PDB file of C-alpha atoms and ligand atoms in Angstrom:
ATOM      1  CA  UNK A   1      59.470 -42.936 -43.554  1.00 93.00           C
ATOM      2  CA  UNK A   2      60.651 -45.521 -41.020  1.00 97.00           C
ATOM      3  CA  UNK A   3      63.804 -47.369 -42.013  1.00 97.00           C
ATOM      4  CA  UNK A   4      65.474 -50.481 -40.642  1.00 97.00           C
ATOM      5  CA  UNK A   5      69.104 -50.984 -41.643  1.00 97.00           C
ATOM      6  CA  UNK A   6      70.568 -54.450 -41.265  1.00 98.00           C
ATOM      7  CA  UNK A   7      74.370 -54.180 -41.205  1.00 96.00           C
ATOM      8  CA  UNK A   8      75.576 -50.739 -40.203  1.00 95.00           C
ATOM      9  CA  UNK A   9      79.117 -50.743 -41.522  1.00 94.00           C
ATOM     10  CA  UNK A  10      80.659 -48.403 -44.086  1.00 94.00           C
ATOM     11  CA  UNK A  11      77.702 -48.305 -46.432  1.00 97.00           C
ATOM     12  CA  UNK A  12      74.752 -48.835 -44.078  1.00 96.00           C
ATOM     13  CA  UNK A  13      75.889 -45.929 -41.977  1.00 93.00           C
ATOM     14  CA  UNK A  14      76.741 -43.744 -44.987  1.00 94.00           C
ATOM     15  CA  UNK A  15      73.156 -44.202 -46.158  1.00 96.00           C
ATOM     16  CA  UNK A  16      71.692 -43.408 -42.735  1.00 94.00           C
ATOM     17  CA  UNK A  17      73.817 -40.252 -42.457  1.00 92.00           C
ATOM     18  CA  UNK A  18      72.786 -39.058 -45.915  1.00 95.00           C
ATOM     19  CA  UNK A  19      69.065 -39.528 -45.154  1.00 95.00           C
ATOM     20  CA  UNK A  20      69.476 -37.560 -41.934  1.00 93.00           C
ATOM     21  CA  UNK A  21      71.431 -34.781 -43.606  1.00 91.00           C
ATOM     22  CA  UNK A  22      68.558 -34.116 -45.988  1.00 92.00           C
ATOM     23  CA  UNK A  23      65.895 -34.558 -43.276  1.00 92.00           C
ATOM     24  CA  UNK A  24      64.398 -37.466 -45.197  1.00 95.00           C
ATOM     25  CA  UNK A  25      64.206 -39.569 -42.041  1.00 95.00           C
ATOM     26  CA  UNK A  26      64.054 -38.633 -38.377  1.00 93.00           C
ATOM     27  CA  UNK A  27      66.661 -40.137 -36.054  1.00 93.00           C
ATOM     28  CA  UNK A  28      63.970 -41.844 -34.014  1.00 93.00           C
ATOM     29  CA  UNK A  29      62.595 -43.512 -37.135  1.00 96.00           C
ATOM     30  CA  UNK A  30      65.723 -45.598 -37.634  1.00 95.00           C
ATOM     31  CA  UNK A  31      66.160 -49.126 -36.428  1.00 95.00           C
ATOM     32  CA  UNK A  32      69.789 -50.162 -36.724  1.00 95.00           C
ATOM     33  CA  UNK A  33      70.633 -53.847 -36.604  1.00 96.00           C
ATOM     34  CA  UNK A  34      74.308 -54.546 -36.043  1.00 94.00           C
ATOM     35  CA  UNK A  35      76.379 -57.523 -34.948  1.00 90.00           C
ATOM     36  CA  UNK A  36      79.686 -56.148 -33.673  1.00 82.00           C
ATOM     37  CA  UNK A  37      79.685 -54.851 -30.050  1.00 82.00           C
ATOM     38  CA  UNK A  38      82.185 -52.072 -30.753  1.00 85.00           C
ATOM     39  CA  UNK A  39      80.272 -51.039 -33.828  1.00 85.00           C
ATOM     40  CA  UNK A  40      77.041 -50.913 -31.806  1.00 83.00           C
ATOM     41  CA  UNK A  41      78.706 -48.622 -29.308  1.00 82.00           C
ATOM     42  CA  UNK A  42      79.730 -46.331 -32.155  1.00 82.00           C
ATOM     43  CA  UNK A  43      76.135 -46.311 -33.407  1.00 86.00           C
ATOM     44  CA  UNK A  44      74.802 -45.084 -30.066  1.00 83.00           C
ATOM     45  CA  UNK A  45      76.292 -41.626 -30.757  1.00 78.00           C
ATOM     46  CA  UNK A  46      73.976 -41.615 -33.745  1.00 77.00           C
ATOM     47  CA  UNK A  47      70.984 -41.768 -31.344  1.00 79.00           C
ATOM     48  CA  UNK A  48      68.599 -43.765 -33.513  1.00 76.00           C
ATOM     49  CA  UNK A  49      65.211 -44.946 -32.300  1.00 88.00           C
ATOM     50  CA  UNK A  50      66.460 -48.482 -31.814  1.00 90.00           C
ATOM     51  CA  UNK A  51      69.841 -50.194 -31.935  1.00 92.00           C
ATOM     52  CA  UNK A  52      69.699 -53.940 -31.706  1.00 93.00           C
ATOM     53  CA  UNK A  53      71.729 -57.046 -32.347  1.00 93.00           C
ATOM     54  CA  UNK A  54      68.764 -59.176 -33.267  1.00 94.00           C
ATOM     55  CA  UNK A  55      66.108 -59.151 -35.933  1.00 96.00           C
ATOM     56  CA  UNK A  56      62.806 -59.172 -34.070  1.00 94.00           C
ATOM     57  CA  UNK A  57      59.102 -58.585 -34.816  1.00 95.00           C
ATOM     58  CA  UNK A  58      59.457 -54.787 -34.529  1.00 95.00           C
ATOM     59  CA  UNK A  59      61.183 -54.811 -37.944  1.00 96.00           C
ATOM     60  CA  UNK A  60      57.803 -55.548 -39.496  1.00 96.00           C
ATOM     61  CA  UNK A  61      56.649 -52.019 -38.590  1.00 95.00           C
ATOM     62  CA  UNK A  62      59.284 -50.236 -40.722  1.00 97.00           C
ATOM     63  CA  UNK A  63      58.505 -49.067 -44.272  1.00 97.00           C
ATOM     64  CA  UNK A  64      61.883 -49.902 -45.738  1.00 98.00           C
ATOM     65  CA  UNK A  65      64.437 -52.563 -44.830  1.00 98.00           C
ATOM     66  CA  UNK A  66      67.954 -51.908 -46.089  1.00 98.00           C
ATOM     67  CA  UNK A  67      70.154 -54.980 -46.424  1.00 98.00           C
ATOM     68  CA  UNK A  68      73.745 -53.815 -46.083  1.00 98.00           C
ATOM     69  CA  UNK A  69      75.560 -56.824 -44.676  1.00 97.00           C
ATOM     70  CA  UNK A  70      78.284 -58.501 -46.735  1.00 96.00           C
ATOM     71  CA  UNK A  71      76.904 -61.066 -49.236  1.00 96.00           C
ATOM     72  CA  UNK A  72      78.487 -63.899 -47.237  1.00 95.00           C
ATOM     73  CA  UNK A  73      76.657 -62.694 -44.092  1.00 96.00           C
ATOM     74  CA  UNK A  74      73.253 -62.622 -45.790  1.00 97.00           C
ATOM     75  CA  UNK A  75      72.460 -66.246 -44.814  1.00 96.00           C
ATOM     76  CA  UNK A  76      72.883 -65.242 -41.151  1.00 95.00           C
ATOM     77  CA  UNK A  77      69.910 -62.832 -41.370  1.00 97.00           C
ATOM     78  CA  UNK A  78      67.592 -64.714 -43.730  1.00 97.00           C
ATOM     79  CA  UNK A  79      65.678 -66.954 -41.372  1.00 96.00           C
ATOM     80  CA  UNK A  80      64.977 -64.292 -38.759  1.00 97.00           C
ATOM     81  CA  UNK A  81      63.990 -61.720 -41.367  1.00 98.00           C
ATOM     82  CA  UNK A  82      61.730 -64.075 -43.272  1.00 98.00           C
ATOM     83  CA  UNK A  83      59.829 -64.725 -40.038  1.00 97.00           C
ATOM     84  CA  UNK A  84      59.014 -61.049 -39.388  1.00 97.00           C
ATOM     85  CA  UNK A  85      58.889 -59.286 -42.759  1.00 98.00           C
ATOM     86  CA  UNK A  86      55.426 -57.997 -43.761  1.00 96.00           C
ATOM     87  CA  UNK A  87      53.997 -57.771 -47.310  1.00 95.00           C
ATOM     88  CA  UNK A  88      53.806 -53.960 -47.541  1.00 95.00           C
ATOM     89  CA  UNK A  89      57.460 -53.441 -46.736  1.00 98.00           C
ATOM     90  CA  UNK A  90      60.100 -52.730 -49.357  1.00 98.00           C
ATOM     91  CA  UNK A  91      63.542 -54.332 -49.219  1.00 98.00           C
ATOM     92  CA  UNK A  92      66.490 -52.340 -50.558  1.00 98.00           C
ATOM     93  CA  UNK A  93      69.585 -54.478 -50.965  1.00 98.00           C
ATOM     94  CA  UNK A  94      73.011 -53.048 -51.698  1.00 98.00           C
ATOM     95  CA  UNK A  95      74.759 -56.419 -51.401  1.00 98.00           C
ATOM     96  CA  UNK A  96      77.122 -57.111 -54.283  1.00 97.00           C
ATOM     97  CA  UNK A  97      76.039 -59.960 -56.512  1.00 95.00           C
ATOM     98  CA  UNK A  98      72.941 -61.035 -54.574  1.00 97.00           C
ATOM     99  CA  UNK A  99      70.082 -61.189 -57.065  1.00 97.00           C
ATOM    100  CA  UNK A 100      66.539 -59.969 -56.592  1.00 98.00           C
ATOM    101  CA  UNK A 101      65.263 -63.498 -57.303  1.00 97.00           C
ATOM    102  CA  UNK A 102      67.481 -64.900 -54.559  1.00 97.00           C
ATOM    103  CA  UNK A 103      66.299 -62.293 -52.046  1.00 98.00           C
ATOM    104  CA  UNK A 104      62.654 -62.871 -53.002  1.00 98.00           C
ATOM    105  CA  UNK A 105      63.014 -66.617 -52.549  1.00 97.00           C
ATOM    106  CA  UNK A 106      64.865 -66.695 -49.256  1.00 97.00           C
ATOM    107  CA  UNK A 107      62.737 -63.957 -47.659  1.00 98.00           C
ATOM    108  CA  UNK A 108      59.483 -65.043 -49.312  1.00 98.00           C
ATOM    109  CA  UNK A 109      58.951 -61.378 -50.151  1.00 98.00           C
ATOM    110  CA  UNK A 110      58.226 -59.766 -53.513  1.00 98.00           C
ATOM    111  CA  UNK A 111      58.984 -56.029 -53.303  1.00 98.00           C
ATOM    112  CA  UNK A 112      62.765 -55.812 -53.678  1.00 98.00           C
ATOM    113  CA  UNK A 113      64.983 -53.020 -54.965  1.00 98.00           C
ATOM    114  CA  UNK A 114      68.604 -53.862 -55.685  1.00 98.00           C
ATOM    115  CA  UNK A 115      71.159 -51.065 -55.792  1.00 98.00           C
ATOM    116  CA  UNK A 116      74.893 -50.684 -56.160  1.00 98.00           C
ATOM    117  CA  UNK A 117      76.268 -47.494 -54.578  1.00 98.00           C
ATOM    118  CA  UNK A 118      79.895 -46.569 -53.875  1.00 98.00           C
ATOM    119  CA  UNK A 119      81.792 -45.096 -50.937  1.00 98.00           C
ATOM    120  CA  UNK A 120      81.682 -41.422 -52.044  1.00 97.00           C
ATOM    121  CA  UNK A 121      78.077 -41.802 -50.839  1.00 97.00           C
ATOM    122  CA  UNK A 122      79.649 -40.957 -47.479  1.00 94.00           C
ATOM    123  CA  UNK A 123      80.011 -37.395 -48.787  1.00 94.00           C
ATOM    124  CA  UNK A 124      76.810 -37.264 -50.784  1.00 95.00           C
ATOM    125  CA  UNK A 125      78.968 -37.677 -53.909  1.00 96.00           C
ATOM    126  CA  UNK A 126      78.252 -41.288 -54.724  1.00 98.00           C
ATOM    127  CA  UNK A 127      76.755 -42.859 -57.817  1.00 98.00           C
ATOM    128  CA  UNK A 128      74.188 -45.605 -57.397  1.00 98.00           C
ATOM    129  CA  UNK A 129      72.635 -47.783 -60.077  1.00 98.00           C
ATOM    130  CA  UNK A 130      69.466 -49.591 -59.120  1.00 98.00           C
ATOM    131  CA  UNK A 131      66.659 -51.729 -60.394  1.00 98.00           C
ATOM    132  CA  UNK A 132      63.497 -53.137 -58.905  1.00 98.00           C
ATOM    133  CA  UNK A 133      61.187 -56.131 -59.005  1.00 98.00           C
ATOM    134  CA  UNK A 134      57.836 -55.477 -60.740  1.00 97.00           C
ATOM    135  CA  UNK A 135      56.087 -55.758 -57.364  1.00 97.00           C
ATOM    136  CA  UNK A 136      57.627 -52.451 -56.214  1.00 98.00           C
ATOM    137  CA  UNK A 137      55.034 -49.820 -57.107  1.00 97.00           C
ATOM    138  CA  UNK A 138      55.912 -46.426 -58.556  1.00 97.00           C
ATOM    139  CA  UNK A 139      55.294 -44.564 -55.281  1.00 97.00           C
ATOM    140  CA  UNK A 140      57.593 -46.897 -53.368  1.00 97.00           C
ATOM    141  CA  UNK A 141      60.225 -46.669 -56.100  1.00 98.00           C
ATOM    142  CA  UNK A 142      60.138 -42.849 -56.122  1.00 97.00           C
ATOM    143  CA  UNK A 143      60.513 -42.726 -52.340  1.00 97.00           C
ATOM    144  CA  UNK A 144      63.545 -44.989 -52.412  1.00 98.00           C
ATOM    145  CA  UNK A 145      64.981 -43.048 -55.362  1.00 98.00           C
ATOM    146  CA  UNK A 146      64.727 -39.853 -53.276  1.00 97.00           C
ATOM    147  CA  UNK A 147      66.599 -41.563 -50.464  1.00 98.00           C
ATOM    148  CA  UNK A 148      69.318 -42.836 -52.807  1.00 98.00           C
ATOM    149  CA  UNK A 149      69.685 -39.356 -54.303  1.00 98.00           C
ATOM    150  CA  UNK A 150      70.646 -38.073 -50.854  1.00 97.00           C
ATOM    151  CA  UNK A 151      73.841 -40.098 -51.277  1.00 98.00           C
ATOM    152  CA  UNK A 152      74.717 -38.609 -54.673  1.00 98.00           C
ATOM    153  CA  UNK A 153      73.480 -39.328 -58.172  1.00 98.00           C
ATOM    154  CA  UNK A 154      71.596 -42.342 -59.411  1.00 98.00           C
ATOM    155  CA  UNK A 155      70.699 -44.243 -62.527  1.00 98.00           C
ATOM    156  CA  UNK A 156      67.831 -46.694 -63.016  1.00 98.00           C
ATOM    157  CA  UNK A 157      68.668 -49.866 -64.924  1.00 98.00           C
ATOM    158  CA  UNK A 158      66.094 -51.963 -66.763  1.00 96.00           C
ATOM    159  CA  UNK A 159      68.395 -54.991 -66.768  1.00 97.00           C
ATOM    160  CA  UNK A 160      69.433 -56.373 -63.389  1.00 97.00           C
ATOM    161  CA  UNK A 161      72.318 -58.225 -65.055  1.00 96.00           C
ATOM    162  CA  UNK A 162      74.002 -54.859 -65.702  1.00 98.00           C
ATOM    163  CA  UNK A 163      74.495 -54.431 -61.960  1.00 98.00           C
ATOM    164  CA  UNK A 164      77.458 -56.832 -62.206  1.00 97.00           C
ATOM    165  CA  UNK A 165      79.205 -54.393 -64.520  1.00 98.00           C
ATOM    166  CA  UNK A 166      78.176 -51.424 -62.362  1.00 98.00           C
ATOM    167  CA  UNK A 167      79.649 -53.175 -59.339  1.00 98.00           C
ATOM    168  CA  UNK A 168      82.924 -53.662 -61.224  1.00 98.00           C
ATOM    169  CA  UNK A 169      83.039 -50.118 -62.597  1.00 98.00           C
ATOM    170  CA  UNK A 170      81.645 -47.659 -60.058  1.00 98.00           C
ATOM    171  CA  UNK A 171      81.004 -49.873 -57.002  1.00 98.00           C
ATOM    172  CA  UNK A 172      84.627 -50.961 -56.788  1.00 98.00           C
ATOM    173  CA  UNK A 173      85.856 -47.915 -58.747  1.00 98.00           C
ATOM    174  CA  UNK A 174      86.906 -45.772 -55.777  1.00 98.00           C
ATOM    175  CA  UNK A 175      89.429 -48.461 -54.803  1.00 98.00           C
ATOM    176  CA  UNK A 176      91.035 -48.316 -58.271  1.00 98.00           C
ATOM    177  CA  UNK A 177      91.367 -44.564 -57.986  1.00 98.00           C
ATOM    178  CA  UNK A 178      92.917 -44.810 -54.512  1.00 98.00           C
ATOM    179  CA  UNK A 179      95.290 -47.483 -55.837  1.00 98.00           C
ATOM    180  CA  UNK A 180      96.545 -45.181 -58.596  1.00 98.00           C
ATOM    181  CA  UNK A 181      96.839 -42.218 -56.210  1.00 98.00           C
ATOM    182  CA  UNK A 182      98.797 -44.386 -53.767  1.00 98.00           C
ATOM    183  CA  UNK A 183     101.213 -45.542 -56.508  1.00 98.00           C
ATOM    184  CA  UNK A 184     101.785 -41.923 -57.584  1.00 98.00           C
ATOM    185  CA  UNK A 185     102.503 -40.882 -54.000  1.00 98.00           C
ATOM    186  CA  UNK A 186     104.950 -43.808 -53.712  1.00 98.00           C
ATOM    187  CA  UNK A 187     106.707 -42.551 -56.849  1.00 98.00           C
ATOM    188  CA  UNK A 188     106.931 -39.100 -55.276  1.00 98.00           C
ATOM    189  CA  UNK A 189     108.521 -40.593 -52.153  1.00 98.00           C
ATOM    190  CA  UNK A 190     111.000 -42.547 -54.275  1.00 98.00           C
ATOM    191  CA  UNK A 191     112.032 -39.241 -55.867  1.00 98.00           C
ATOM    192  CA  UNK A 192     112.816 -37.837 -52.409  1.00 98.00           C
ATOM    193  CA  UNK A 193     109.663 -36.018 -51.271  1.00 98.00           C
ATOM    194  CA  UNK A 194     108.189 -36.254 -47.795  1.00 98.00           C
ATOM    195  CA  UNK A 195     104.904 -38.198 -47.967  1.00 98.00           C
ATOM    196  CA  UNK A 196     102.869 -35.077 -47.156  1.00 98.00           C
ATOM    197  CA  UNK A 197     104.422 -33.111 -50.011  1.00 98.00           C
ATOM    198  CA  UNK A 198     104.023 -36.008 -52.450  1.00 98.00           C
ATOM    199  CA  UNK A 199     100.379 -36.417 -51.345  1.00 98.00           C
ATOM    200  CA  UNK A 200      99.680 -32.707 -51.830  1.00 98.00           C
ATOM    201  CA  UNK A 201     101.177 -32.738 -55.328  1.00 98.00           C
ATOM    202  CA  UNK A 202      99.262 -35.846 -56.344  1.00 98.00           C
ATOM    203  CA  UNK A 203      95.887 -35.034 -54.750  1.00 98.00           C
ATOM    204  CA  UNK A 204      95.720 -31.541 -56.209  1.00 98.00           C
ATOM    205  CA  UNK A 205      96.770 -32.955 -59.601  1.00 98.00           C
ATOM    206  CA  UNK A 206      93.928 -35.493 -59.467  1.00 98.00           C
ATOM    207  CA  UNK A 207      91.393 -32.877 -58.369  1.00 98.00           C
ATOM    208  CA  UNK A 208      92.378 -30.363 -61.055  1.00 98.00           C
ATOM    209  CA  UNK A 209      92.524 -33.063 -63.723  1.00 98.00           C
ATOM    210  CA  UNK A 210      89.052 -34.296 -62.779  1.00 97.00           C
ATOM    211  CA  UNK A 211      87.684 -30.778 -63.264  1.00 96.00           C
ATOM    212  CA  UNK A 212      89.433 -30.543 -66.628  1.00 96.00           C
ATOM    213  CA  UNK A 213      87.688 -33.723 -67.755  1.00 96.00           C
ATOM    214  CA  UNK A 214      84.372 -32.193 -66.780  1.00 93.00           C
ATOM    215  CA  UNK A 215      84.858 -28.681 -68.114  1.00 95.00           C
ATOM    216  CA  UNK A 216      87.412 -28.698 -70.940  1.00 87.00           C
ATOM    217  CA  UNK A 217      85.945 -29.104 -74.389  1.00 92.00           C
ATOM    218  CA  UNK A 218      88.378 -31.921 -75.170  1.00 95.00           C
ATOM    219  CA  UNK A 219      88.298 -35.691 -75.392  1.00 97.00           C
ATOM    220  CA  UNK A 220      90.431 -37.748 -73.019  1.00 97.00           C
ATOM    221  CA  UNK A 221      92.913 -38.395 -75.846  1.00 97.00           C
ATOM    222  CA  UNK A 222      93.145 -34.660 -76.538  1.00 97.00           C
ATOM    223  CA  UNK A 223      93.653 -33.961 -72.848  1.00 97.00           C
ATOM    224  CA  UNK A 224      96.481 -36.509 -72.758  1.00 98.00           C
ATOM    225  CA  UNK A 225      97.999 -34.989 -75.893  1.00 97.00           C
ATOM    226  CA  UNK A 226      97.864 -31.536 -74.336  1.00 96.00           C
ATOM    227  CA  UNK A 227     100.100 -32.749 -71.493  1.00 98.00           C
ATOM    228  CA  UNK A 228     102.427 -35.043 -73.453  1.00 97.00           C
ATOM    229  CA  UNK A 229     104.897 -32.907 -75.389  1.00 96.00           C
ATOM    230  CA  UNK A 230     106.700 -34.664 -78.231  1.00 95.00           C
ATOM    231  CA  UNK A 231     109.931 -36.148 -76.892  1.00 97.00           C
ATOM    232  CA  UNK A 232     109.072 -34.921 -73.398  1.00 97.00           C
ATOM    233  CA  UNK A 233     108.664 -36.356 -69.915  1.00 98.00           C
ATOM    234  CA  UNK A 234     105.021 -37.475 -70.114  1.00 98.00           C
ATOM    235  CA  UNK A 235     105.721 -39.387 -73.293  1.00 98.00           C
ATOM    236  CA  UNK A 236     108.502 -41.254 -71.468  1.00 98.00           C
ATOM    237  CA  UNK A 237     106.049 -42.273 -68.750  1.00 98.00           C
ATOM    238  CA  UNK A 238     103.277 -43.234 -71.181  1.00 98.00           C
ATOM    239  CA  UNK A 239     105.701 -45.402 -73.213  1.00 98.00           C
ATOM    240  CA  UNK A 240     106.578 -47.270 -70.026  1.00 98.00           C
ATOM    241  CA  UNK A 241     102.860 -47.729 -69.185  1.00 98.00           C
ATOM    242  CA  UNK A 242     102.176 -49.063 -72.666  1.00 97.00           C
ATOM    243  CA  UNK A 243     105.135 -51.449 -72.521  1.00 98.00           C
ATOM    244  CA  UNK A 244     103.620 -52.861 -69.336  1.00 97.00           C
ATOM    245  CA  UNK A 245     100.128 -52.991 -70.900  1.00 98.00           C
ATOM    246  CA  UNK A 246      98.826 -50.886 -68.005  1.00 97.00           C
ATOM    247  CA  UNK A 247      95.503 -50.142 -69.714  1.00 97.00           C
ATOM    248  CA  UNK A 248      94.952 -53.845 -70.449  1.00 98.00           C
ATOM    249  CA  UNK A 249      95.811 -54.659 -66.837  1.00 98.00           C
ATOM    250  CA  UNK A 250      93.252 -52.151 -65.561  1.00 98.00           C
ATOM    251  CA  UNK A 251      90.568 -53.342 -67.979  1.00 98.00           C
ATOM    252  CA  UNK A 252      91.356 -56.966 -67.052  1.00 98.00           C
ATOM    253  CA  UNK A 253      91.011 -56.146 -63.362  1.00 98.00           C
ATOM    254  CA  UNK A 254      87.623 -54.536 -63.892  1.00 98.00           C
ATOM    255  CA  UNK A 255      86.403 -57.522 -65.912  1.00 98.00           C
ATOM    256  CA  UNK A 256      87.613 -59.801 -63.089  1.00 98.00           C
ATOM    257  CA  UNK A 257      85.480 -57.768 -60.673  1.00 98.00           C
ATOM    258  CA  UNK A 258      82.474 -58.227 -62.980  1.00 98.00           C
ATOM    259  CA  UNK A 259      83.148 -61.970 -63.089  1.00 97.00           C
ATOM    260  CA  UNK A 260      83.298 -62.101 -59.289  1.00 97.00           C
ATOM    261  CA  UNK A 261      79.971 -60.294 -59.076  1.00 96.00           C
ATOM    262  CA  UNK A 262      78.476 -62.899 -61.434  1.00 95.00           C
ATOM    263  CA  UNK A 263      79.930 -65.700 -59.295  1.00 94.00           C
ATOM    264  CA  UNK A 264      78.375 -64.180 -56.177  1.00 93.00           C
ATOM    265  CA  UNK A 265      75.031 -64.117 -58.011  1.00 89.00           C
ATOM    266  CA  UNK A 266      75.198 -67.903 -58.334  1.00 85.00           C
ATOM    267  CA  UNK A 267      75.519 -68.194 -54.546  1.00 72.00           C
TER     268      UNK A 267
HETATM  269  N1  LIG B 301      82.175 -50.927 -49.276  1.00 93.83           N
HETATM  270  C1  LIG B 301      81.808 -50.577 -50.511  1.00 93.83           C
HETATM  271  O1  LIG B 301      82.518 -49.837 -51.217  1.00 93.83           O
HETATM  272  C2  LIG B 301      80.511 -51.064 -51.076  1.00 93.83           C
HETATM  273  C3  LIG B 301      79.838 -52.110 -50.503  1.00 93.83           C
HETATM  274  N2  LIG B 301      78.671 -52.553 -51.040  1.00 93.83           N
HETATM  275  C4  LIG B 301      77.955 -53.649 -50.428  1.00 93.83           C
HETATM  276  O2  LIG B 301      77.468 -53.156 -49.196  1.00 93.83           O
HETATM  277  C5  LIG B 301      77.435 -54.183 -48.235  1.00 93.83           C
HETATM  278  C6  LIG B 301      78.117 -53.685 -46.969  1.00 93.83           C
HETATM  279  O3  LIG B 301      79.448 -53.348 -47.263  1.00 93.83           O
HETATM  280  P1  LIG B 301      80.300 -52.536 -46.182  1.00 93.83           P
HETATM  281  O4  LIG B 301      79.434 -51.506 -45.549  1.00 93.83           O
HETATM  282  O5  LIG B 301      81.551 -52.155 -46.849  1.00 93.83           O
HETATM  283  O6  LIG B 301      80.584 -53.721 -45.124  1.00 93.83           O
HETATM  284  P2  LIG B 301      80.889 -53.577 -43.579  1.00 93.83           P
HETATM  285  O7  LIG B 301      81.575 -54.839 -43.178  1.00 93.83           O
HETATM  286  O8  LIG B 301      81.552 -52.272 -43.282  1.00 93.83           O
HETATM  287  O9  LIG B 301      79.424 -53.532 -42.928  1.00 93.83           O
HETATM  288  C7  LIG B 301      78.616 -54.653 -42.784  1.00 93.83           C
HETATM  289  C8  LIG B 301      78.208 -54.715 -41.319  1.00 93.83           C
HETATM  290  O10 LIG B 301      77.236 -55.732 -41.158  1.00 93.83           O
HETATM  291  C9  LIG B 301      77.498 -56.375 -39.925  1.00 93.83           C
HETATM  292  N3  LIG B 301      76.831 -57.668 -39.890  1.00 93.83           N
HETATM  293  C10 LIG B 301      77.257 -58.860 -40.337  1.00 93.83           C
HETATM  294  N4  LIG B 301      76.342 -59.823 -40.089  1.00 93.83           N
HETATM  295  C11 LIG B 301      75.314 -59.213 -39.455  1.00 93.83           C
HETATM  296  C12 LIG B 301      74.076 -59.663 -38.925  1.00 93.83           C
HETATM  297  N5  LIG B 301      73.726 -60.955 -38.994  1.00 93.83           N
HETATM  298  N6  LIG B 301      73.253 -58.758 -38.343  1.00 93.83           N
HETATM  299  C13 LIG B 301      73.613 -57.458 -38.260  1.00 93.83           C
HETATM  300  N7  LIG B 301      74.780 -56.966 -38.734  1.00 93.83           N
HETATM  301  C14 LIG B 301      75.617 -57.832 -39.321  1.00 93.83           C
HETATM  302  C15 LIG B 301      78.997 -56.467 -39.910  1.00 93.83           C
HETATM  303  O11 LIG B 301      79.485 -56.788 -38.615  1.00 93.83           O
HETATM  304  P3  LIG B 301      80.923 -57.576 -38.505  1.00 93.83           P
HETATM  305  O12 LIG B 301      81.925 -56.646 -39.080  1.00 93.83           O
HETATM  306  O13 LIG B 301      81.057 -57.797 -37.051  1.00 93.83           O
HETATM  307  O14 LIG B 301      80.766 -58.819 -39.336  1.00 93.83           O
HETATM  308  C16 LIG B 301      79.382 -55.069 -40.387  1.00 93.83           C
HETATM  309  O15 LIG B 301      79.436 -54.148 -39.320  1.00 93.83           O
HETATM  310  C17 LIG B 301      78.101 -55.406 -48.866  1.00 93.83           C
HETATM  311  O16 LIG B 301      77.116 -56.333 -49.218  1.00 93.83           O
HETATM  312  C18 LIG B 301      78.791 -54.866 -50.092  1.00 93.83           C
HETATM  313  O17 LIG B 301      78.765 -55.794 -51.161  1.00 93.83           O
HETATM  314  C19 LIG B 301      78.102 -51.946 -52.130  1.00 93.83           C
HETATM  315  C20 LIG B 301      78.723 -50.908 -52.723  1.00 93.83           C
HETATM  316  C21 LIG B 301      79.991 -50.385 -52.274  1.00 93.83           C
HETATM  317  O1  LIG B 302      84.248 -55.266 -53.000  1.00 93.83           O
HETATM  318  C1  LIG B 302      83.051 -55.513 -52.915  1.00 93.83           C
HETATM  319  O2  LIG B 302      82.609 -56.656 -53.033  1.00 93.83           O
HETATM  320  C2  LIG B 302      82.065 -54.383 -52.667  1.00 93.83           C
HETATM  321  C3  LIG B 302      81.137 -54.193 -53.812  1.00 93.83           C
HETATM  322  C4  LIG B 302      81.584 -52.945 -54.504  1.00 93.83           C
HETATM  323  C5  LIG B 302      82.554 -52.374 -53.604  1.00 93.83           C
HETATM  324  N1  LIG B 302      82.773 -53.137 -52.582  1.00 93.83           N
END
């Protein structure tokens, strides 16, 4: 399969690397479109078939076009892409909040898959939810699904609207996790540890706890209870979290992310 990627930043490149790792695409079958000079230089080590700063007619010869620019940069590629896109191509967009209908209209192109991955895709440990316009046939959908699965796991959604919630939950989710880890490391530093020691304590705690969630035959409440002894240290921390409505704050933040995704959908 020949793939053109428009916007080769964090996610565009993570996708390209994952496809290569699983031999789903040959290096020479990539066309990478990128704006930044320094970024283009970085891409050359990747040795793709073509690296370019402009969208030209050659794009029409690729099977799949991945749109991985920021939503606000999408207008900068629309006109050029609309002029060269061909009917048999499939567009895969990972842009937050940009709807299939919008992409179809501005590109005058019907076969569009919209997906929302997350940054663990860089390690092949991402989760991507996706949906497709009816004009994407089953063979095309399966091929793209295989590509997405090289970046981790995936889930097909019937309702495109749900991608706003996915964006808020798992798309942005890694940042919430890093935020909590960072705060815990800060607490460790405040208690007198070197950053490296605090980071080791926190990271291993998060890793082990994640595996407990996945393997222990206990609910999250039971897992919390198993740590929090009556009258003990954990209870003191949890009381403080509750007093500050930490769970409500987190839920509110995630709903704000969903709202932002909906706003982006309106253009
Ligand atoms: N980061 C994440 O966790 C996730 C991001 N997404 C979505 O993925 C998309 C990409 O995000 P991310 O990879 O983080 O962003 P990046 O900024 O890292 O990558 C986007 C790249 O596109 C380049 N670009 C901008 N305009 C053009 C253009 N006209 N032609 C070619 N290249 C262009 C940018 O260059 P320059 O920097 O010079 O502008 C940049 O290098 C976004 O739409 C985002 O919503 C989805 C899921 C998760
Ligand atoms: O913050 C954003 O808009 C993108 C979408 C999900 C993660 N990053």
